[in-house]
Coordinates of C-alpha atoms and ligand atoms in Angstrom, one line a residue:
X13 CA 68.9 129.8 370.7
X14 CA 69.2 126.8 368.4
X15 CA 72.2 125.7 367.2
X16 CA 73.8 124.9 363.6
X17 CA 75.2 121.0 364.8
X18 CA 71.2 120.7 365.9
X19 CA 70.2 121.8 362.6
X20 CA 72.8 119.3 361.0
X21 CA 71.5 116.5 363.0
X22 CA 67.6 117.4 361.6
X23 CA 69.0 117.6 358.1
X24 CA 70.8 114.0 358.1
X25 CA 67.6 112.1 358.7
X26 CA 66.4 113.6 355.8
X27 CA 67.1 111.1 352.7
X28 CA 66.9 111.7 348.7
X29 CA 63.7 109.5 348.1
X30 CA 66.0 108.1 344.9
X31 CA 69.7 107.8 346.3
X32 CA 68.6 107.0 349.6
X33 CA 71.2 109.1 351.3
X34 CA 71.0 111.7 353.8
X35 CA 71.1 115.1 351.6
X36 CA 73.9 116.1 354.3
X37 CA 75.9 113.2 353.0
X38 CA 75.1 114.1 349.5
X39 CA 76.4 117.7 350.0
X40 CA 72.8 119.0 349.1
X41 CA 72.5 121.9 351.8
X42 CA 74.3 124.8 350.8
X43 CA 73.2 127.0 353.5
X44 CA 72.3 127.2 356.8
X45 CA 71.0 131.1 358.7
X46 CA 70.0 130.6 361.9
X47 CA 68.4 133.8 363.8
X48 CA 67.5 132.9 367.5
X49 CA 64.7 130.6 367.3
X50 CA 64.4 131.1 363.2
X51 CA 66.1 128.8 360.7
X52 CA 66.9 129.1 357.5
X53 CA 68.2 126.4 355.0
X54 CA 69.0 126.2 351.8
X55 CA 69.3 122.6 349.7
X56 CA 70.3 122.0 346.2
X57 CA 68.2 119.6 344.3
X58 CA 70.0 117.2 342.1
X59 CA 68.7 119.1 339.2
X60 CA 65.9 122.2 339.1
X61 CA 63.4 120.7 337.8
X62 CA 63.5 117.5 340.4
X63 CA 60.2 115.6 340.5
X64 CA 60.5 115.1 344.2
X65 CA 61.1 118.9 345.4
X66 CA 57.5 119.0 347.1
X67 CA 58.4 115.7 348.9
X68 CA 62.3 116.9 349.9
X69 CA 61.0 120.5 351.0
X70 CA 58.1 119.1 353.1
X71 CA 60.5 116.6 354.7
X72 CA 63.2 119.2 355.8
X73 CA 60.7 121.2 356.8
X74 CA 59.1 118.6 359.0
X75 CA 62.3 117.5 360.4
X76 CA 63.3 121.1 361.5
X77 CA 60.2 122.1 363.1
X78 CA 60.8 118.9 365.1
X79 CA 63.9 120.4 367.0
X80 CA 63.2 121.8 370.4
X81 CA 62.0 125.5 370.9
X82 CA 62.8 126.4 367.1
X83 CA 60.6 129.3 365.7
X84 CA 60.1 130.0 361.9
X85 CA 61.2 127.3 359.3
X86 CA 62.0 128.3 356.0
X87 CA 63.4 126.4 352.9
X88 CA 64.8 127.5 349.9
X89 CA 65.5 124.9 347.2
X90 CA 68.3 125.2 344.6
X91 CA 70.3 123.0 342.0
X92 CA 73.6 121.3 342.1
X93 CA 75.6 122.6 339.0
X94 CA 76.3 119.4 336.6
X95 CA 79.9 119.5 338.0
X96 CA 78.8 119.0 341.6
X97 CA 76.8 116.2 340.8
X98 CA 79.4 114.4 338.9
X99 CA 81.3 114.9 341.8
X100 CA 78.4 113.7 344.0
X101 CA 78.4 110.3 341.6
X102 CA 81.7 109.9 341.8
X103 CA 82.4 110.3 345.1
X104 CA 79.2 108.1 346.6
X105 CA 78.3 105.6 343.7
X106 CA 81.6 105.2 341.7
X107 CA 81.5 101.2 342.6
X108 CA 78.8 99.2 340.4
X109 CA 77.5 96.5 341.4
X110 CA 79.5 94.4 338.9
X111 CA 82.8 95.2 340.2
X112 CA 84.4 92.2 341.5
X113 CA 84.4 93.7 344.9
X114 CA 81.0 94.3 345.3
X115 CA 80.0 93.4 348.6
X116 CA 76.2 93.0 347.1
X117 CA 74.8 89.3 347.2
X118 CA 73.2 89.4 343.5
X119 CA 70.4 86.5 343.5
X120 CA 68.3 85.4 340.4
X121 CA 65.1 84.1 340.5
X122 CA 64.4 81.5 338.1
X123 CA 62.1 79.1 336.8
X124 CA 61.4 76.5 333.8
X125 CA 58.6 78.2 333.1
X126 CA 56.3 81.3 333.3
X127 CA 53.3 81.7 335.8
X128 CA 54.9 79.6 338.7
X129 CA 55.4 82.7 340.9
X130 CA 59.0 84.4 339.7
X131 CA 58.0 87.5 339.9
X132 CA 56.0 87.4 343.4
X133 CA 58.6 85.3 344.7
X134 CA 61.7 88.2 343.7
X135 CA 59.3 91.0 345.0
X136 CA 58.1 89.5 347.9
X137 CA 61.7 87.8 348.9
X138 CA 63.0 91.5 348.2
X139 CA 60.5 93.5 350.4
X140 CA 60.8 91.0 353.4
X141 CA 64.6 91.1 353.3
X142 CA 63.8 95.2 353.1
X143 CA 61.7 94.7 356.1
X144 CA 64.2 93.3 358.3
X145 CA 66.8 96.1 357.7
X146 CA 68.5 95.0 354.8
X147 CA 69.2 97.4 351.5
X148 CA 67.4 96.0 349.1
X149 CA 67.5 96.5 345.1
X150 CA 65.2 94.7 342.9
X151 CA 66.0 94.3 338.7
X152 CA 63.3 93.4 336.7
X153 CA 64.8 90.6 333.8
X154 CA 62.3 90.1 332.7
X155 CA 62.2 91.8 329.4
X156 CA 59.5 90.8 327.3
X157 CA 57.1 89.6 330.2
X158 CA 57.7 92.6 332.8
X159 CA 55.5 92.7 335.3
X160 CA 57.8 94.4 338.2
X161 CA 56.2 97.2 337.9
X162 CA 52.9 96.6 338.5
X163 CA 53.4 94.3 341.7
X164 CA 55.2 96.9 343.5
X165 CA 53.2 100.2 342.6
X166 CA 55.6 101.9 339.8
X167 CA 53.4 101.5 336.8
X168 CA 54.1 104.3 334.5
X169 CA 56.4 106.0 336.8
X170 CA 59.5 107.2 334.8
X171 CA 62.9 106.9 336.4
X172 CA 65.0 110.1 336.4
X173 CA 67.9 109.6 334.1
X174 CA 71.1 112.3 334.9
X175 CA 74.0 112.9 333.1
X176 CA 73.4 109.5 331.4
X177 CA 73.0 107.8 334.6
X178 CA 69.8 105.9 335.4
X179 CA 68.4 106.3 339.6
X180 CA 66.3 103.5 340.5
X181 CA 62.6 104.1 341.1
X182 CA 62.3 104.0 345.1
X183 CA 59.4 101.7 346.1
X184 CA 58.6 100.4 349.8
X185 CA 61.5 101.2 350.6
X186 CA 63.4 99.4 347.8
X187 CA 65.2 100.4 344.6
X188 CA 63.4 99.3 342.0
X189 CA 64.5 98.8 337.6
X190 CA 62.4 97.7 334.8
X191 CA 62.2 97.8 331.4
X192 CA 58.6 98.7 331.9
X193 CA 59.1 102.1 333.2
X194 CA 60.9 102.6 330.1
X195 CA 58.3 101.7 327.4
X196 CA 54.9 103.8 326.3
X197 CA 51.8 102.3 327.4
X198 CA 53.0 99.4 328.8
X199 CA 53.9 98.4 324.9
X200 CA 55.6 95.1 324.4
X201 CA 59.3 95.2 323.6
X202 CA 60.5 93.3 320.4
X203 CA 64.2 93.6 320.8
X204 CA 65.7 90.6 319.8
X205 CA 68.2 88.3 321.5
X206 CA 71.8 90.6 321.6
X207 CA 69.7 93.3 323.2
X208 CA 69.1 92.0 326.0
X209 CA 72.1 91.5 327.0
X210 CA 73.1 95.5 326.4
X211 CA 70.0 96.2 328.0
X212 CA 70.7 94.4 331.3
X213 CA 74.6 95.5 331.3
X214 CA 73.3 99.2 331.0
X215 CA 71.1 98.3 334.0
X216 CA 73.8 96.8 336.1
X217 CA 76.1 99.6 335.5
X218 CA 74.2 102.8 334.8
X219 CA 72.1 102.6 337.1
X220 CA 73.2 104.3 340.3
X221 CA 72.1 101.3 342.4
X222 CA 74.8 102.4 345.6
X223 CA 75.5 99.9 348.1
X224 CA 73.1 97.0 348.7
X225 CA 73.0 94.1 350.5
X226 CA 70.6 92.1 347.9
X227 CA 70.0 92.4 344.8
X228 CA 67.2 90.3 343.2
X229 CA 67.1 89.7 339.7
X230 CA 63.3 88.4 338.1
X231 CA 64.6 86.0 335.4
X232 CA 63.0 85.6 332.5
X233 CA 61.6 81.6 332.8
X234 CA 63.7 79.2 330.8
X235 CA 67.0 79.0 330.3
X236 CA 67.6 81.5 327.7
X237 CA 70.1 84.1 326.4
X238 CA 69.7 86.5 329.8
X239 CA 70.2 83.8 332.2
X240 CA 73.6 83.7 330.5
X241 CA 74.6 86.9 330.1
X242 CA 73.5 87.2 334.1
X243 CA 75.9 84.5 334.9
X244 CA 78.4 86.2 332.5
X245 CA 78.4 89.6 334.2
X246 CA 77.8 88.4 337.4
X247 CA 79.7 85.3 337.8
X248 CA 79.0 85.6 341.7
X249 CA 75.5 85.9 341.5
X250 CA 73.4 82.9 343.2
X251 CA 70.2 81.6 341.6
X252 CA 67.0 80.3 343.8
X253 CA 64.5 77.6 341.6
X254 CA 61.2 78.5 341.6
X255 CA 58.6 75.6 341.2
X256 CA 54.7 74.5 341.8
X257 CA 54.5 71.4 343.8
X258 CA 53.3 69.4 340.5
X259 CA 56.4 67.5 339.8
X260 CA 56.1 68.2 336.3
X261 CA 56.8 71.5 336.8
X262 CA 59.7 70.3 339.0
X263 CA 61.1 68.7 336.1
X264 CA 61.0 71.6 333.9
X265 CA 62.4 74.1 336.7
X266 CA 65.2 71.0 336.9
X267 CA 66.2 71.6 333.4
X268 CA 66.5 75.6 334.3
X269 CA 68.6 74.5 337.2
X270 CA 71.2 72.1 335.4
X271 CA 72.1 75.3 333.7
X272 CA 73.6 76.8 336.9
X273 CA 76.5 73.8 336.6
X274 CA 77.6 74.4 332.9
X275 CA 77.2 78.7 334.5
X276 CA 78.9 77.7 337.9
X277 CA 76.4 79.7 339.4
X278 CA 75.6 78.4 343.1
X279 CA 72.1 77.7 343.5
X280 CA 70.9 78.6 346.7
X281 CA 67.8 76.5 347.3
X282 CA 64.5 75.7 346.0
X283 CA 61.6 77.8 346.4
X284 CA 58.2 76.0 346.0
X285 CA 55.2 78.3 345.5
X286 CA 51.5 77.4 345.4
X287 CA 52.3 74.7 347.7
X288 CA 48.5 74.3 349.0
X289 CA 45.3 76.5 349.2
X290 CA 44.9 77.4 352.9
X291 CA 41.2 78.5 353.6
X292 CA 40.6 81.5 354.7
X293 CA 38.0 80.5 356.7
X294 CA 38.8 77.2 358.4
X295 CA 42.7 77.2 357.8
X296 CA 41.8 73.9 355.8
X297 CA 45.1 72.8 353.7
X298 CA 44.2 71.8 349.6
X299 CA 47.3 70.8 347.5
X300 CA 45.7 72.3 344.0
X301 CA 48.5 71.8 342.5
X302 CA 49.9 68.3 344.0
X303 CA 52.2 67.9 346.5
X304 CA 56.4 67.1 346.4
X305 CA 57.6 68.7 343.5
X306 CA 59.6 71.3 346.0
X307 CA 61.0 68.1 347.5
X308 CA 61.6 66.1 344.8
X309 CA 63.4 68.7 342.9
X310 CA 65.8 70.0 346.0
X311 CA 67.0 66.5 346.5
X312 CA 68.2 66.1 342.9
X313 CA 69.7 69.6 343.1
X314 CA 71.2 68.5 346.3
X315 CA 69.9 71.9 347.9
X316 CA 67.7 72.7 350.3
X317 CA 63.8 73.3 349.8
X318 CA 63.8 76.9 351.1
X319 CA 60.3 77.5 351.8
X320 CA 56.8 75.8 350.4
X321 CA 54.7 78.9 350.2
X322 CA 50.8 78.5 350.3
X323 CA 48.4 79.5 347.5
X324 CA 46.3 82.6 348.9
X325 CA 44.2 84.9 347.8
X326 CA 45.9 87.5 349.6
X327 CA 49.0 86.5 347.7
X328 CA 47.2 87.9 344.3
X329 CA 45.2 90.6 345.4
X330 CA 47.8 92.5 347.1
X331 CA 49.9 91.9 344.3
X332 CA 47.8 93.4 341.3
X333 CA 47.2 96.0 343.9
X334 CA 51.0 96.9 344.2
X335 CA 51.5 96.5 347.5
X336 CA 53.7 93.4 348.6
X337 CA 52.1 90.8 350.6
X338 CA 55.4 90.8 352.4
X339 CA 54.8 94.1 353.6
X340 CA 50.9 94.6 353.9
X341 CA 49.9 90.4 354.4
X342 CA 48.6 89.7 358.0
X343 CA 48.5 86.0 357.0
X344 CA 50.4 82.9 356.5
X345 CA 52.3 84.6 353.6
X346 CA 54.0 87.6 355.1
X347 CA 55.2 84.9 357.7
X348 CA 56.0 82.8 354.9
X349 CA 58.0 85.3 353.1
X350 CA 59.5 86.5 356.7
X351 CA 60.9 83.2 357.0
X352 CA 62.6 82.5 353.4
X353 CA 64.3 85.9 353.9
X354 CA 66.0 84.5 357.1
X355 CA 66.9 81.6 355.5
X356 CA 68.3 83.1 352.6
X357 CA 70.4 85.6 354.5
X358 CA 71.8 82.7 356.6
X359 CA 72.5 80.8 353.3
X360 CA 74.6 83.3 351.2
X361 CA 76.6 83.8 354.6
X362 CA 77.6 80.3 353.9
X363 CA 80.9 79.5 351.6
X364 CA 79.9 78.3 348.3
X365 CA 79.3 74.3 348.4
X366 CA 78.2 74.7 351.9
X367 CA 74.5 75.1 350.8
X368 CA 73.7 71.8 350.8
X369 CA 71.9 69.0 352.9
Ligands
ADP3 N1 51.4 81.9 346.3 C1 50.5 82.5 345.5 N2 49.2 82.7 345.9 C2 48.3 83.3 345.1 N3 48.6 83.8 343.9 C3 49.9 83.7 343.4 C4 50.9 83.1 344.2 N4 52.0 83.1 343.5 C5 51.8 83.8 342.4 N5 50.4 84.1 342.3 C6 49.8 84.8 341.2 O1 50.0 84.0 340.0 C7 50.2 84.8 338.9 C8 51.6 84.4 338.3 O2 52.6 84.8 339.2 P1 53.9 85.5 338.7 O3 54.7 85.8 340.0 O4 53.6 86.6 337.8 O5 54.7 84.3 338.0 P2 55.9 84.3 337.0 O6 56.7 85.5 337.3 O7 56.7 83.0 337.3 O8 55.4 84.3 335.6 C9 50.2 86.2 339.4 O9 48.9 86.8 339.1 C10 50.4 86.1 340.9 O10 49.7 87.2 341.6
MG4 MG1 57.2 87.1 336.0

């Protein structure tokens, strides 16, 4: 005889792929029959026409069959009513992430300029700090020159919008936001300057992020209109500098950083990327692109030089291929990336002004 507490505990592991709660906690099942060995259960989707009711039946189906000595499985699915999931919102995603209580450490990832490694540096940082247990969102700020989507696997996907709320697109485990699962085609946007800033306030608070430790932002490079508007909205937010070891590029990516003094934004530490090639076949270090501009640009930040991550090969492919080296690497990088995480969890640990050497 199985039991209906044994048939709750089965139907809490199972999570909604794109709230990332346990469809007990989300009041999804509606009904539970058992008869001696046979279960029945019924669930209510978030709406009828739910994209991910194959994946949500097959994993409480799964999950039940797993209990001990239990006989026939069956699973009907239904569909909250739009008052039960404004309830559901309301009661388990009310808080947004810029509420000044937010207990989410909100990181930008910026740069001087484009092509340095922003956006491999946000999704990589985001799926390493994923891998070691922590909730992890990632926001793609990159307006005009998103490319988000591509390096984590979401290309063309289209995020379920609800009762004017947005859910994040769930990737390795992450929650993921772009423009670029917006537009047609992968079109180019043309919005001009006071759009953006709508456009990223609608994606802080429409979208139902719920709680997360991190959130990474991918800056646009520069130190234009959104890098403002982040600091404006999210006056807590931390930035981390991304540069190449050529100290020109240091130099530019300084100019990005003095901005973070007239925002008051803490800057966390400086992130140099396409520090040196390492072969692949001998292990055989070349700086391509010079050596000490990670250095050279912590010390005049006064912050500390994070992580110099090596140019690879594995680094590229895996990212045009949408899965992050962070997750899938076996090399240098994934360790690489392992490590920044750690240090970047220790650092926002830290009281502000504490960052420093
Ligand atoms: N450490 C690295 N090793 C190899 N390729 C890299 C590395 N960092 C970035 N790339 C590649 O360089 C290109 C530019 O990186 P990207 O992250 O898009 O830069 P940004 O966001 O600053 O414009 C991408 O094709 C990316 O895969
Ligand atoms: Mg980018």
């Amino acid at each position: 005889m199985i039991d209906r507490q044994q048939v709750m505990d089965a139907l809490a592991e199972v999570h909604d792929p794109e709230l990332h709660k346990s469809i007990v906690e989300l009041n999804m099942v509606r009904d539970v029959q058992i008869d001696g060995r046979n279960v029945k259960v019924t669930v209510a989707l978030k709406t009828a026409g739910c994209p991910l009711k194959d994946t949500i039946r097959r994993s409480v189906e799964e999950r039940l069959a797993r209990i001990p000595g239990v006989g026939r499985v069956e699973v009907e699915l239904g569909a909250m009513t739009p008052e039960e999931r404004a309830a559901m919102f309301a009661a388990k995603f009310s808080s947004p992430i810029t509420a000044p209580d937010s207990k989410t450490q909100v990181i930008g990832v910026a740069s001087g300029k484009g092509g340095v490694g922003k956006s491999t540096v946000t999704v990589n940082l985001a799926a390493a700090l994923r891998k070691q247990g922590y909730a992890v969102g990632v926001l793609d700020c990159d307006i005009y020159g998103f490319s988000v989507p591509r390096m984590v696997g979401i290309e063309g996907v289209k995020p379920t919008v609800l009762d004017g709320k947005i859910l994040p697109i769930p990737a390795h485990g992450m929650k993921v936001m772009s423009i670029g699962n917006f537009v047609p085609d992968n079109s180019p946007v043309i919005w001009r300057g006071p759009m953006l800033g709508k456009i990223l306030r609608q994606f802080l608070t429409d979208v139902v992020w719920g709680e997360l430790d991190f959130l990474l932002l991918d800056l646009p490079p520069g130190t234009g209109d959104m890098a403002l508007d982040v600091a404006q909205l999210l006056p807590n937010s931390t930035l981390l500098i991304v540069t190449t070891p050529q100290v020109v590029a240091a130099g530019v990516a300084s100019r990005a950083a003095q901005m973070s003094f007239k925002t008051n934004q803490r800057i966390l530490g400086v992130v140099e990327n396409m520090s040196a090639f390492v072969c692949p076949c001998c292990g055989e270090k070349t700086p391509i692109f010079g050596e000490g501009g990670g250095q050279k640009l912590a010390e005049e930040l006064n912050v500390p030089l994070l992580a110099q991550l090596p140019l690879t090969m594995e680094a590229r492919t895996l990212g045009d291929e949408g899965t992050p080296v962070a997750i899938a690497g076996e090399g240098v990088m994934a360790e690489a990336f392992a490590e920044l995480a750690e240090r970047v969890a220790a650092a926002v640990q830290q009281p502000a002004g504490q960052g420093g050497k």
